[in-house]
Structures are given as C-alpha cells and as structure tokens.
C-alpha cells in the first residue's frame, strides 16, 4: 500500500542577490517526502541544504533572498494540497509549528535566553491550540518526559544557559513536537553533540516518528548519521542535487564523485590510515566549472592509504624509546560549586581527578570522552590557564606546576593551544595577518614587522591560504578557513607542543579531513607533539598513537588507540564505541529490515 505524500519539492530555485551578483543557493531541485519516511539531505557548508529547509519553512530573509521559481507542495491534514510559495504570510504562520516544524542547528541561539524553557514550549502550544495555560503547562511537562529530559518540572522552570547542549536540543525537539506536526525538519540537530548524546537524539527522533507516523527531513554533512536514520538520501553540491536514491544504494554503489568523496573522508574505524581521502581526490573543477572525475572507487582509494600493524609497531618502538616531553603526576583540578555566607567555598567538584600519564616527543596523545568528562579542563590545566589544585606538571624535565606567571608566559612560546571555536578565538576587529603576527611581536620573534609579515605569509601559504588574504577579517572566511588561520597562529611561535581542543568538531566531514591531514603533515614536517582532545572517538583513533578515555574527571582506560578500539575493557569505552555512527552496509540492511517490522503506533 502506497504511503500518503506529505511534501513535494518541484524545480525549486532560491536566489540571494547583492549589488554585484546573484547566487542560486538552491538551483532547480526536486524531491518528495511520504508519511513515515526520513529523507537525509547531505552536503558541505554552502551546498544549499539549510537554504532548502528555510525555503520550505518560508524563512528566507527577503531581501537579499527570494524563492524565484518552483513549487513546494504541502499535503496539509486540514487544508489539503497547498503550494507554500503562493500562500500569504498569515496562512504560512498557521502551518509553521502546527503542520511543519523545524529543529535548528544551534539550540542556544534558537532558544530565548530571557524566558524559561517551559514558557517557550508553552508559547507554541498556546499559539496553535485552543487550551488553557494550565493545560499547556501540563502538556509541556508531558513532552519533556517524552523526550526523556531528567526532572521535567525543574527543566520547565530552567533557563537555556542552565542546561547542557543535549538537554537544550531535547527542549527544541519537544517544542517542535508540541503540535504533532506531519513534517519535521531537523537542520544539523546533532552536529556539536557527543556521539552518545547524538545516538540518543537519533533514537528519540525515530521513536517519535514511529509514534506519530510523521515524515522527517534530516539535514547533515555526516553520512554516518544518515546511514543510521534515513530511508532516502539527497546529496547536494553547490545548490544542486547531484545524486539521490535509497540509503542502501547510495552507500553500496555511489555514482557521483562528490558522494564518493563524502563517503571516503570519514575516518574508518576498521583500518589505520596515514592520510584521509578528501572530496578533491575524487573530483576536480576545471577552469570552466566542469567536474573532472577520478574513476577510482572509495574502497580502492582507502586501501592505498592503509598502515600495517607491523609498520606502526616499528614506528612506536622508536617513539617510546625517547624520554617523555610531558609528565603529569596525580593532577587534580577542583572548582567551587557552593559558597557560604561570606563567600568561602563550602563544596567542590573535581573536574580533573588524580590524572597521571606521560607524553613522548613526536607522539599524538588522544583525550576522549563526553562533555563534562574533564578533558578540556585538563588541557587548560597543562597550560596553567587553569591552576591545578594538586599534582605535578613536568615539561621537558622541568617542574612548571608552581613557576611564576612571567616564566609561564615565556614558556607558552613552546606550548600552544588550538581552541574549539576559531571564530571566538580571533578578534573580529583585527585582520587575520595581524592576528598571526601579534604573538610574534609579544615574544620578540624576528627583528621587525617586515620580517614578521613575510613569515606570516609563508605560514598562510603553508596552511593552504594566500597572501591576498592577509588583510581580511575573520568574518570573511568559512569555518574551515578560520581553523586554518588559528593553526597558522599556533605555528607562528614555532612551538614543539600543541594542544588541539576539539579543533575539528564543528567542521564538515570533508573540511575536517583536510584539517586532520594538515595537522598530521605539519607534525611530520616540524616534529610536533600533540595532545588531541575530542568527543569523537573515530577522529581520536585516526589521529592518535595512544588514547586516554576520560569519564567524570578520571581515566577510564589508557593505551594504544587501535587496541582500545578493538578490545575495550571499560563499559564506558564500549558505550562510546557503540554510539559511533559507522555507516556499514550490514547495519543499513538491518535498519531497513527493523523498520519494516515496526509499524507506526496507533
């Protein structure tokens, strides 16, 4: 029996106009969504996937954006067949939230910071349903229970800043589900979440879909997530759909070189590679904008890059024969959580609790764990950006735990950090050239600014940017480019030790692959030592020689990265590994079969 059609996109074009140019952000795309079906839209930043979702919701800012042609047909449960592009804004408001709901990428910016979470969900219920405030509150608390928020009554009265990222995203899902929509659009709802929280959110969305038999449009750059969730896949590139089909066909036999590139650049979990394939390995654009395809398969391209266990063992024999560059002994970092009448702390939380390990010259040590496990606090404690409560930090044989602030400033020339969010790490009022030059001026590197500028240009070129970009500001660059700028700034002082704190977590998988390759290339060239911090175990496994798994401030497990992945001993580590979206064909087959056996709840 054919499923009921919910949404049809026909030859949709959405343009953004400026004084100089007109850009077709969505360029003549067509697809359809049925009841109980999930469509995954994938592509890099700038591919047009988010503009597609905003077009469906009629949320394109005009000017500069405008839907210029095509149809968006909604099969409404109350009004029948409607072309969304032709109805008034008043009519559109009755559809938004009521029949088509949307979960946005960043819940912190989507939730109003001055209203409680409960009031914001109640507002949507009161707007679309004929209920009293008491009934709306009751329904909101029921929704919070449904999305498995702990202590729903307390969450109801909490403000967004008091919740974790995963909890805020659940509030957004509750708001989206408040009016039982027929269609749910989820725009990158799990991008910045831990893999365990991501897995929970995906399970939750599937359960809600089964209960309500709704259609889902799930937008992401991660094909691994799509494999877990979607029935059909739409691959977008520069505003166009380059490939679409059922999820098994796309993963087992991708046709377009762009799709092959997206599949290949995810760090594989069953192999150790010395280099990640990127989209450019499968397709290049010539001078007239045509795609030149590399006919190589995803499997063949990956097999060429595999490092054998014997090669790795030989490299490690040399690596661990050296004396450690960093030694941590019983490090503890505590924060006061309650204070008495006169401001004296009365209780503490141990963010880092009795951590000890060594890092060797030329090694990449991975720190992995969920948000709140203490990995970022540990990284900042090593740099003395946060002072340790107790324990010893020995760098190059010198105890730096209690050295003076001035001595520590001098030492930071040799030990640098690349932060998670490159935009907030860069001063928006300073050009990127000056931002890279500034630490060189502070530490007196080279004789004058002329020589420093020359060095900055060399660094920009080294991270695949150009001299022409020296005088541009941070807002003029993409996320991946800004991260390259931060890497160039870290390199400016010629350090030997770099802490990478979630430095690729917010990047597209294709850009992430380029940045990870760049970090490894620079490590070989300059003989760096890295501590690589991430919640993504697949990325940490690719980057690391050894791995430390942290949980609630303590070490759960430590050892060779491949050994931990293949033979984890801790239940916590096993949970992290099982939560990774793997995108294996057998998993996709099993998911398809499971969905067939699970009819929608009535």
Coordinates of C-alpha atoms in Angstrom, one line a residue:
X1 CA 0.0 0.0 0.0
X2 CA 1.4 3.4 -1.1
X3 CA 2.2 5.8 1.7
X4 CA 0.5 9.2 1.8
X5 CA 2.5 12.0 0.2
X6 CA 3.3 14.8 2.6
X7 CA 5.7 17.2 0.7
X8 CA 6.7 17.7 -2.9
X9 CA 9.6 20.0 -4.0
X10 CA 9.4 20.7 -7.7
X11 CA 12.2 22.6 -9.6
X12 CA 12.8 24.9 -6.6
X13 CA 15.1 27.9 -7.1
X14 CA 16.1 30.2 -4.2
X15 CA 18.4 33.1 -5.0
X16 CA 20.4 35.6 -3.0
X17 CA 21.0 39.0 -4.6
X18 CA 23.6 41.6 -3.9
X19 CA 24.7 44.7 -5.9
X20 CA 27.4 42.7 -7.7
X21 CA 25.9 39.3 -8.2
X22 CA 23.0 36.8 -7.9
X23 CA 23.7 33.4 -6.3
X24 CA 21.4 30.5 -6.8
X25 CA 21.8 28.9 -3.4
X26 CA 19.2 26.3 -4.4
X27 CA 19.2 25.6 -8.0
X28 CA 16.3 23.6 -9.6
X29 CA 15.9 20.8 -7.1
X30 CA 13.1 18.2 -6.8
X31 CA 12.3 15.5 -4.3
X32 CA 9.3 14.2 -2.3
X33 CA 8.6 13.0 1.3
X34 CA 5.9 10.5 2.3
X35 CA 4.4 9.7 5.7
X36 CA 6.7 7.7 8.0
X37 CA 9.7 8.3 5.7
X38 CA 13.0 10.0 6.5
X39 CA 14.9 11.8 3.8
X40 CA 18.6 12.7 4.6
X41 CA 19.9 15.8 2.8
X42 CA 23.8 15.8 2.9
X43 CA 26.5 18.1 1.6
X44 CA 29.1 20.5 2.8
X45 CA 28.6 24.0 4.1
X46 CA 27.4 26.1 1.2
X47 CA 25.8 23.2 -0.6
X48 CA 22.3 24.7 -0.2
X49 CA 20.8 22.1 2.2
X50 CA 20.0 24.6 5.0
X51 CA 18.6 27.1 2.5
X52 CA 16.3 24.3 1.2
X53 CA 14.9 23.8 4.7
X54 CA 14.4 27.5 5.2
X55 CA 12.7 27.7 1.8
X56 CA 10.2 25.0 2.9
X57 CA 9.5 27.0 6.1
X58 CA 9.3 30.3 4.2
X59 CA 12.0 31.7 6.5
X60 CA 14.3 33.1 3.8
X61 CA 15.2 36.7 4.6
X62 CA 13.9 39.0 1.9
X63 CA 16.0 40.9 0.9
X64 CA 18.5 39.5 0.0
X65 CA 17.0 36.1 -0.5
X66 CA 13.9 35.0 -2.5
X67 CA 12.2 31.9 -3.9
X68 CA 12.2 32.8 -7.6
X69 CA 10.6 29.7 -9.1
X70 CA 9.4 26.2 -8.5
X71 CA 6.7 24.7 -6.2
X72 CA 6.7 23.5 -2.5
X73 CA 3.6 21.4 -2.2
X74 CA 2.4 20.6 1.3
X75 CA -0.4 18.0 1.6
X76 CA -2.0 19.5 4.7
X77 CA -4.1 17.4 7.1
X78 CA -6.6 20.3 7.4
X79 CA -6.3 22.3 4.1
X80 CA -5.4 19.7 1.5
X81 CA -2.9 20.5 -1.2
X82 CA -1.2 23.9 -0.7
X83 CA 1.7 25.5 -2.7
X84 CA 3.7 27.1 0.1
X85 CA 5.4 29.5 -2.3
X86 CA 2.0 31.1 -3.1
X87 CA 0.2 31.5 0.2
X88 CA 0.2 34.6 2.4
X89 CA 2.5 35.0 5.5
X90 CA -0.6 34.8 7.7
X91 CA -1.6 31.4 6.2
X92 CA 2.1 30.3 6.5
X93 CA 2.1 31.0 10.2
X94 CA -0.8 28.6 10.7
X95 CA 1.3 25.8 9.0
X96 CA 4.6 26.6 10.8
X97 CA 4.8 24.6 14.0
X98 CA 1.3 23.2 13.5
X99 CA 2.0 21.0 10.4
X100 CA 5.6 21.7 9.6
X101 CA 8.0 22.0 12.5
X102 CA 11.8 22.7 12.5
X103 CA 14.7 21.9 14.8
X104 CA 17.5 24.3 14.2
X105 CA 21.3 23.5 14.3
X106 CA 22.3 25.6 17.4
X107 CA 19.7 25.3 20.2
X108 CA 21.4 28.0 22.3
X109 CA 20.7 30.7 19.7
X110 CA 17.3 29.3 18.9
X111 CA 16.1 29.5 22.5
X112 CA 15.3 32.9 24.0
X113 CA 17.8 33.4 26.9
X114 CA 15.4 35.6 29.0
X115 CA 12.5 33.1 29.1
X116 CA 12.3 29.7 30.8
X117 CA 12.4 26.6 28.6
X118 CA 8.9 25.7 29.8
X119 CA 7.4 29.1 28.8
X120 CA 8.9 28.9 25.4
X121 CA 7.3 25.5 24.6
X122 CA 4.0 26.7 26.2
X123 CA 4.0 29.7 23.8
X124 CA 4.0 27.4 20.8
X125 CA 1.1 25.3 22.3
X126 CA -1.0 28.3 23.2
X127 CA -0.5 29.8 19.7
X128 CA -1.7 26.8 17.8
X129 CA -4.1 25.0 20.2
X130 CA -7.3 26.0 22.0
X131 CA -6.1 25.2 25.5
X132 CA -5.7 27.0 28.8
X133 CA -2.3 27.9 30.4
X134 CA -2.7 25.1 32.9
X135 CA -3.3 22.6 30.1
X136 CA -0.4 24.0 28.1
X137 CA 1.9 23.6 31.1
X138 CA 0.7 20.0 31.7
X139 CA 1.3 19.2 28.0
X140 CA 4.8 20.8 28.1
X141 CA 5.8 18.7 31.1
X142 CA 4.5 15.6 29.3
X143 CA 6.5 16.5 26.2
X144 CA 9.7 16.9 28.4
X145 CA 9.1 13.4 29.7
X146 CA 8.5 12.1 26.2
X147 CA 11.9 13.5 25.1
X148 CA 13.5 11.9 28.2
X149 CA 14.6 15.1 29.9
X150 CA 15.6 14.5 33.5
X151 CA 13.5 16.2 36.2
X152 CA 10.9 17.7 33.8
X153 CA 9.3 20.0 36.4
X154 CA 12.7 21.6 37.2
X155 CA 13.7 21.9 33.4
X156 CA 10.3 23.7 32.9
X157 CA 11.5 26.5 35.2
X158 CA 15.1 26.5 34.0
X159 CA 16.7 29.0 31.6
X160 CA 18.6 27.7 28.5
X161 CA 22.0 28.6 29.9
X162 CA 21.4 26.2 32.8
X163 CA 21.1 23.2 30.5
X164 CA 23.7 21.1 28.7
X165 CA 23.8 21.0 24.8
X166 CA 22.0 17.7 24.6
X167 CA 19.2 18.9 27.0
X168 CA 18.7 22.2 25.1
X169 CA 18.4 20.1 21.9
X170 CA 15.7 17.9 23.6
X171 CA 13.8 21.1 24.6
X172 CA 13.9 22.1 20.9
X173 CA 12.6 18.7 19.9
X174 CA 9.8 19.0 22.5
X175 CA 8.9 22.4 21.1
X176 CA 8.9 21.0 17.5
X177 CA 6.7 18.1 18.5
X178 CA 4.3 20.2 20.6
X179 CA 1.6 20.4 17.9
X180 CA 2.0 16.9 16.5
X181 CA 3.4 18.1 13.1
X182 CA 3.1 16.0 10.0
X183 CA 6.6 17.0 8.8
X184 CA 9.7 17.6 11.0
X185 CA 12.7 19.3 9.5
X186 CA 15.9 18.8 11.5
X187 CA 18.8 21.0 10.4
X188 CA 22.1 19.6 11.7
X189 CA 20.5 18.8 15.1
X190 CA 23.4 16.7 16.4
X191 CA 26.5 18.3 14.8
X192 CA 28.1 19.6 18.0
X193 CA 26.9 16.9 20.4
X194 CA 28.8 14.0 21.9
X195 CA 28.4 10.7 20.0
X196 CA 26.5 9.2 22.9
X197 CA 24.1 12.1 23.1
X198 CA 23.8 12.1 19.3
X199 CA 22.9 8.4 19.3
X200 CA 20.2 9.1 22.0
X201 CA 18.8 12.1 20.0
X202 CA 18.6 9.9 16.8
X203 CA 16.9 7.1 18.7
X204 CA 14.4 9.6 20.2
X205 CA 13.6 11.1 16.8
X206 CA 13.0 7.6 15.3
X207 CA 10.7 6.7 18.3
X208 CA 8.7 10.0 17.9
X209 CA 8.4 9.3 14.2
X210 CA 7.0 5.8 14.8
X211 CA 4.6 7.2 17.4
X212 CA 3.3 10.0 15.1
X213 CA 3.9 8.5 11.7
X214 CA 5.4 11.8 10.6
X215 CA 7.9 12.5 7.7
X216 CA 11.4 13.7 8.6
X217 CA 13.8 15.8 6.5
X218 CA 17.1 15.3 8.3
X219 CA 19.9 17.7 7.2
X220 CA 23.6 16.9 8.0
X221 CA 27.1 16.8 6.5
X222 CA 27.7 13.4 8.1
X223 CA 26.8 10.4 6.0
X224 CA 27.4 8.1 9.0
X225 CA 24.4 9.7 10.8
X226 CA 22.3 9.4 7.6
X227 CA 23.1 5.7 7.4
X228 CA 21.5 5.2 10.9
X229 CA 18.4 7.3 10.2
X230 CA 17.4 7.8 6.6
X231 CA 15.3 5.8 4.1
X232 CA 16.3 8.0 1.1
X233 CA 19.4 10.2 0.6
X234 CA 19.6 13.5 -1.3
X235 CA 23.2 14.7 -2.0
X236 CA 23.6 18.4 -2.7
X237 CA 26.6 20.2 -4.1
X238 CA 26.7 24.0 -4.9
X239 CA 22.9 24.3 -4.8
X240 CA 22.1 21.3 -7.0
X241 CA 21.1 17.7 -6.3
X242 CA 23.9 15.6 -7.7
X243 CA 22.6 12.2 -6.6
X244 CA 19.5 10.8 -4.8
X245 CA 18.2 7.4 -4.1
X246 CA 17.5 4.9 -1.3
X247 CA 20.1 4.8 1.5
X248 CA 21.5 1.3 0.7
X249 CA 22.1 2.1 -3.0
X250 CA 23.9 5.4 -2.2
X251 CA 26.2 3.7 0.4
X252 CA 26.8 0.5 -1.6
X253 CA 27.2 2.0 -5.1
X254 CA 27.6 5.8 -5.1
X255 CA 27.6 7.2 -8.6
X256 CA 28.7 10.8 -8.3
X257 CA 32.3 11.6 -7.5
X258 CA 31.2 14.1 -4.8
X259 CA 29.2 11.4 -3.0
X260 CA 32.2 9.1 -3.2
X261 CA 34.4 11.8 -1.6
X262 CA 31.9 12.4 1.2
X263 CA 31.8 8.7 2.0
X264 CA 35.6 8.3 1.8
X265 CA 36.6 11.2 4.0
X266 CA 35.0 9.8 7.2
X267 CA 37.8 8.3 9.4
X268 CA 37.4 4.5 9.0
X269 CA 37.2 2.5 12.2
X270 CA 38.4 -0.9 11.0
X271 CA 41.6 0.4 9.4
X272 CA 44.6 2.6 10.3
X273 CA 45.3 5.2 7.5
X274 CA 48.2 7.6 7.2
X275 CA 46.1 10.1 5.2
X276 CA 42.3 10.7 4.9
X277 CA 40.9 10.9 1.3
X278 CA 39.1 14.1 0.6
X279 CA 36.5 15.2 -2.0
X280 CA 39.2 16.7 -4.2
X281 CA 40.7 13.2 -4.6
X282 CA 37.5 12.1 -6.4
X283 CA 36.6 15.3 -8.3
X284 CA 38.3 18.5 -9.5
X285 CA 36.7 21.6 -11.1
X286 CA 38.3 22.8 -14.3
X287 CA 38.6 26.5 -15.4
X288 CA 35.1 26.5 -17.0
X289 CA 33.4 24.9 -13.9
X290 CA 33.1 21.4 -15.2
X291 CA 33.7 18.4 -12.9
X292 CA 36.7 16.2 -13.7
X293 CA 36.1 12.8 -12.2
X294 CA 38.6 10.4 -10.7
X295 CA 37.1 7.0 -11.5
X296 CA 38.7 5.3 -8.5
X297 CA 36.3 3.5 -6.1
X298 CA 36.0 4.5 -2.4
X299 CA 37.4 1.1 -1.4
X300 CA 40.4 1.3 -3.7
X301 CA 41.3 4.8 -2.6
X302 CA 41.2 3.8 1.1
X303 CA 43.2 0.6 0.6
X304 CA 46.2 2.5 -0.8
X305 CA 46.5 4.5 2.4
X306 CA 46.4 1.7 5.0
X307 CA 49.3 1.4 7.5
X308 CA 50.0 -2.1 8.6
X309 CA 50.3 -3.2 12.2
X310 CA 54.0 -4.1 11.7
X311 CA 54.8 -0.6 10.3
X312 CA 53.0 1.0 13.2
X313 CA 54.8 -1.2 15.7
X314 CA 58.2 -0.3 14.3
X315 CA 57.4 3.4 14.5
X316 CA 56.2 3.1 18.1
X317 CA 59.4 1.2 19.1
X318 CA 61.4 4.3 18.1
X319 CA 58.8 6.8 19.6
X320 CA 58.7 5.3 23.1
X321 CA 62.4 4.8 23.4
X322 CA 62.7 8.6 24.0
X323 CA 62.3 10.5 27.3
X324 CA 58.8 11.9 27.9
X325 CA 58.4 15.6 26.9
X326 CA 55.4 15.9 29.3
X327 CA 54.8 14.1 32.6
X328 CA 51.5 14.5 34.6
X329 CA 51.5 13.2 38.1
X330 CA 48.3 13.0 40.2
X331 CA 46.8 16.1 38.7
X332 CA 43.6 17.3 40.4
X333 CA 41.7 20.5 39.4
X334 CA 38.7 21.4 41.5
X335 CA 36.0 24.1 41.2
X336 CA 33.8 25.5 44.0
X337 CA 30.1 24.8 43.4
X338 CA 28.7 26.3 46.6
X339 CA 29.8 29.2 48.8
X340 CA 28.9 30.2 52.4
X341 CA 27.6 33.5 53.7
X342 CA 31.0 35.2 53.4
X343 CA 31.9 33.9 50.0
X344 CA 34.0 31.0 51.3
X345 CA 33.6 27.8 49.2
X346 CA 31.7 25.0 51.1
X347 CA 31.7 22.3 48.4
X348 CA 33.8 21.4 45.3
X349 CA 33.6 19.3 42.2
X350 CA 36.8 17.6 40.9
X351 CA 36.7 18.3 37.2
X352 CA 40.1 16.6 36.9
X353 CA 40.6 13.9 39.5
X354 CA 44.1 12.3 40.0
X355 CA 45.3 12.1 36.4
X356 CA 48.7 10.7 35.6
X357 CA 50.3 9.9 32.2
X358 CA 53.4 10.7 30.1
X359 CA 53.5 12.1 26.5
X360 CA 56.6 11.4 24.3
X361 CA 58.2 13.7 21.7
X362 CA 56.5 13.3 18.3
X363 CA 53.5 11.5 19.8
X364 CA 49.9 12.3 19.4
X365 CA 48.1 11.5 22.6
X366 CA 44.3 11.5 22.3
X367 CA 41.9 12.6 25.1
X368 CA 38.4 11.4 24.5
X369 CA 35.2 11.4 26.5
X370 CA 31.7 13.0 26.7
X371 CA 31.2 16.7 27.5
X372 CA 31.9 17.3 31.2
X373 CA 34.4 14.5 31.5
X374 CA 37.2 16.9 32.2
X375 CA 39.3 16.7 29.0
X376 CA 39.2 20.4 28.2
X377 CA 39.9 21.3 31.8
X378 CA 42.9 19.0 31.8
X379 CA 44.3 20.6 28.6
X380 CA 44.0 24.1 30.1
X381 CA 45.5 22.9 33.4
X382 CA 48.6 21.7 31.5
X383 CA 49.0 25.2 30.1
X384 CA 48.3 26.7 33.5
X385 CA 45.3 28.6 32.0
X386 CA 43.5 27.0 34.9
X387 CA 45.6 26.4 38.0
X388 CA 45.8 22.7 39.3
X389 CA 44.6 22.1 42.8
X390 CA 47.3 19.5 43.4
X391 CA 49.8 17.3 41.5
X392 CA 52.8 17.9 39.3
X393 CA 53.3 19.1 35.7
X394 CA 56.8 18.4 34.3
X395 CA 57.6 19.8 30.8
X396 CA 60.9 18.9 29.2
X397 CA 62.2 17.7 32.6
X398 CA 61.2 21.0 34.4
X399 CA 58.5 21.2 37.0
X400 CA 56.2 24.0 35.8
X401 CA 53.4 23.5 38.4
X402 CA 54.4 26.5 40.5
X403 CA 56.6 28.7 38.3
X404 CA 55.7 32.4 38.2
X405 CA 53.3 34.0 35.8
X406 CA 56.1 35.7 33.9
X407 CA 58.0 32.5 33.5
X408 CA 54.9 30.7 32.3
X409 CA 54.2 33.4 29.7
X410 CA 57.8 32.8 28.3
X411 CA 57.2 29.1 28.3
X412 CA 53.9 29.4 26.3
X413 CA 56.1 30.2 23.3
X414 CA 56.9 26.5 23.2
X415 CA 53.5 25.1 24.1
X416 CA 50.4 26.3 22.1
X417 CA 46.7 25.6 22.0
X418 CA 44.2 25.5 19.1
X419 CA 40.7 26.2 20.5
X420 CA 37.4 24.6 19.5
X421 CA 35.7 27.7 18.1
X422 CA 38.0 29.5 15.7
X423 CA 35.6 32.5 15.4
X424 CA 35.6 33.3 19.1
X425 CA 39.4 32.7 19.3
X426 CA 40.0 35.5 16.7
X427 CA 39.5 39.2 17.4
X428 CA 36.8 40.4 14.9
X429 CA 38.4 43.8 14.6
X430 CA 41.9 42.6 13.7
X431 CA 42.9 41.3 10.3
X432 CA 44.0 37.7 10.2
X433 CA 47.5 38.7 9.2
X434 CA 47.9 40.9 12.3
X435 CA 46.3 38.2 14.4
X436 CA 49.0 35.7 13.4
X437 CA 51.7 38.4 13.7
X438 CA 50.6 39.5 17.2
X439 CA 52.1 36.6 19.3
X440 CA 55.4 37.0 17.3
X441 CA 55.5 40.7 18.4
X442 CA 54.8 39.8 22.1
X443 CA 57.6 37.2 22.2
X444 CA 60.1 39.3 20.0
X445 CA 60.3 36.7 17.2
X446 CA 62.4 38.1 14.3
X447 CA 63.8 41.7 14.1
X448 CA 60.9 43.8 12.7
X449 CA 57.3 43.7 11.4
X450 CA 58.6 43.5 7.8
X451 CA 60.3 40.2 8.5
X452 CA 57.3 39.0 10.6
X453 CA 54.9 39.8 7.8
X454 CA 57.0 37.7 5.4
X455 CA 56.9 34.9 7.9
X456 CA 53.1 35.2 8.3
X457 CA 52.6 35.0 4.5
X458 CA 54.7 31.8 4.5
X459 CA 52.5 30.4 7.3
X460 CA 49.3 31.3 5.4
X461 CA 50.6 29.5 2.3
X462 CA 51.7 26.5 4.4
X463 CA 48.1 26.1 5.6
X464 CA 46.7 26.4 2.1
X465 CA 45.7 30.1 2.2
X466 CA 47.0 33.0 0.2
X467 CA 49.0 36.3 0.7
X468 CA 45.9 38.2 -0.6
X469 CA 44.0 37.1 2.5
X470 CA 46.5 38.8 4.9
X471 CA 44.3 42.0 5.2
X472 CA 40.9 40.3 5.5
X473 CA 38.9 40.0 8.7
X474 CA 37.7 36.7 10.4
X475 CA 34.0 37.1 9.3
X476 CA 35.1 36.9 5.6
X477 CA 36.2 33.2 6.0
X478 CA 34.5 29.9 6.3
X479 CA 34.8 27.8 9.5
X480 CA 37.4 25.6 7.9
X481 CA 39.5 28.6 6.8
X482 CA 39.2 30.2 10.3
X483 CA 40.5 27.0 11.8
X484 CA 43.5 27.1 9.4
X485 CA 44.2 30.7 10.5
X486 CA 44.2 29.5 14.1
X487 CA 46.7 26.7 13.2
X488 CA 48.9 29.3 11.4
X489 CA 48.8 31.5 14.5
X490 CA 49.8 28.5 16.7
X491 CA 52.7 27.8 14.3
X492 CA 53.9 31.4 14.4
X493 CA 55.9 30.9 17.6
X494 CA 57.5 27.6 16.3
X495 CA 56.3 25.5 19.3
X496 CA 57.1 21.9 19.8
X497 CA 54.0 21.0 21.8
X498 CA 50.4 21.8 20.6
X499 CA 47.1 21.0 22.4
X500 CA 44.2 20.7 19.9
X501 CA 41.0 21.2 21.9
X502 CA 38.0 20.0 19.8
X503 CA 39.6 21.7 16.9
X504 CA 37.6 19.9 14.2
X505 CA 34.3 19.1 16.0
X506 CA 32.2 21.8 14.3
X507 CA 33.6 21.3 10.7
X508 CA 32.1 19.4 7.8
X509 CA 33.5 15.9 7.4
X510 CA 35.3 16.9 4.2
X511 CA 36.8 20.1 5.7
X512 CA 37.6 18.0 8.8
X513 CA 39.5 15.5 6.7
X514 CA 41.6 18.4 5.2
X515 CA 42.4 19.9 8.6
X516 CA 43.3 16.5 10.1
X517 CA 45.6 15.8 7.2
X518 CA 47.2 19.2 7.6
X519 CA 47.8 18.7 11.3
X520 CA 49.5 15.3 10.6
X521 CA 51.5 16.8 7.7
X522 CA 52.7 19.7 9.9
X523 CA 53.6 17.2 12.7
X524 CA 55.9 15.3 10.3
X525 CA 57.4 18.5 9.0
X526 CA 58.0 20.3 12.3
X527 CA 58.3 17.2 14.6
X528 CA 55.4 18.4 16.8
X529 CA 53.9 16.6 19.8
X530 CA 50.1 16.8 20.1
X531 CA 47.5 16.3 22.8
X532 CA 44.4 15.9 20.7
X533 CA 41.1 16.4 22.6
X534 CA 37.7 15.4 21.1
X535 CA 34.4 13.7 22.0
X536 CA 34.6 11.9 18.6
X537 CA 36.4 8.5 19.2
X538 CA 36.7 7.8 15.4
X539 CA 38.7 11.1 14.9
X540 CA 40.8 10.5 18.0
X541 CA 41.6 6.9 16.8
X542 CA 42.7 8.2 13.4
X543 CA 44.9 10.9 14.9
X544 CA 46.4 9.2 18.0
X545 CA 49.2 6.9 18.8
X546 CA 47.8 6.3 22.3
X547 CA 44.5 7.3 23.8
X548 CA 43.2 8.3 27.2
X549 CA 39.5 7.8 27.8
X550 CA 38.1 10.1 30.5
X551 CA 34.9 9.9 32.5
X552 CA 33.8 12.2 35.3
X553 CA 37.4 13.6 35.7
X554 CA 39.1 10.2 36.0
X555 CA 40.9 7.9 33.5
X556 CA 38.6 5.0 32.5
X557 CA 41.2 3.5 30.1
X558 CA 44.5 4.3 28.6
X559 CA 46.7 2.6 25.9
X560 CA 47.3 2.1 22.2
X561 CA 44.5 3.7 20.2
X562 CA 43.8 0.7 18.0
X563 CA 44.0 -1.7 20.9
X564 CA 41.4 0.3 22.9
X565 CA 39.0 0.4 19.9
X566 CA 39.4 -3.3 19.0
X567 CA 39.4 -4.6 22.6
X568 CA 37.9 -2.0 25.0
X569 CA 37.9 -3.1 28.6
X570 CA 35.8 -0.4 30.2
X571 CA 32.0 -0.5 29.8
X572 CA 32.1 3.3 29.4
X573 CA 34.5 3.0 26.4
X574 CA 32.4 0.3 24.9
X575 CA 29.4 2.6 25.1
X576 CA 31.4 5.4 23.3
X577 CA 32.4 3.0 20.6
X578 CA 28.9 1.5 20.1
X579 CA 27.5 5.1 19.7
X580 CA 29.7 6.0 16.7
X581 CA 27.6 6.1 13.5
X582 CA 29.5 3.6 11.4
X583 CA 27.6 3.6 8.1
X584 CA 28.4 -0.1 7.5
X585 CA 26.2 -1.9 4.8
X586 CA 25.2 -4.6 7.2
X587 CA 24.0 -2.0 9.7
X588 CA 22.0 -0.3 7.0
X589 CA 20.4 -3.6 5.9
X590 CA 19.5 -4.4 9.5
X591 CA 18.0 -0.9 10.0
X592 CA 15.8 -1.3 6.8
X593 CA 14.6 -4.7 8.0
X594 CA 13.8 -3.4 11.5
X595 CA 11.8 -0.5 10.2
X596 CA 9.7 -3.0 8.1
X597 CA 8.9 -5.0 11.2
X598 CA 8.0 -1.9 13.3
X599 CA 4.6 -0.4 12.1
X600 CA 3.7 3.1 13.3
X601 CA 2.0 3.2 16.7
X602 CA -1.7 4.0 16.7

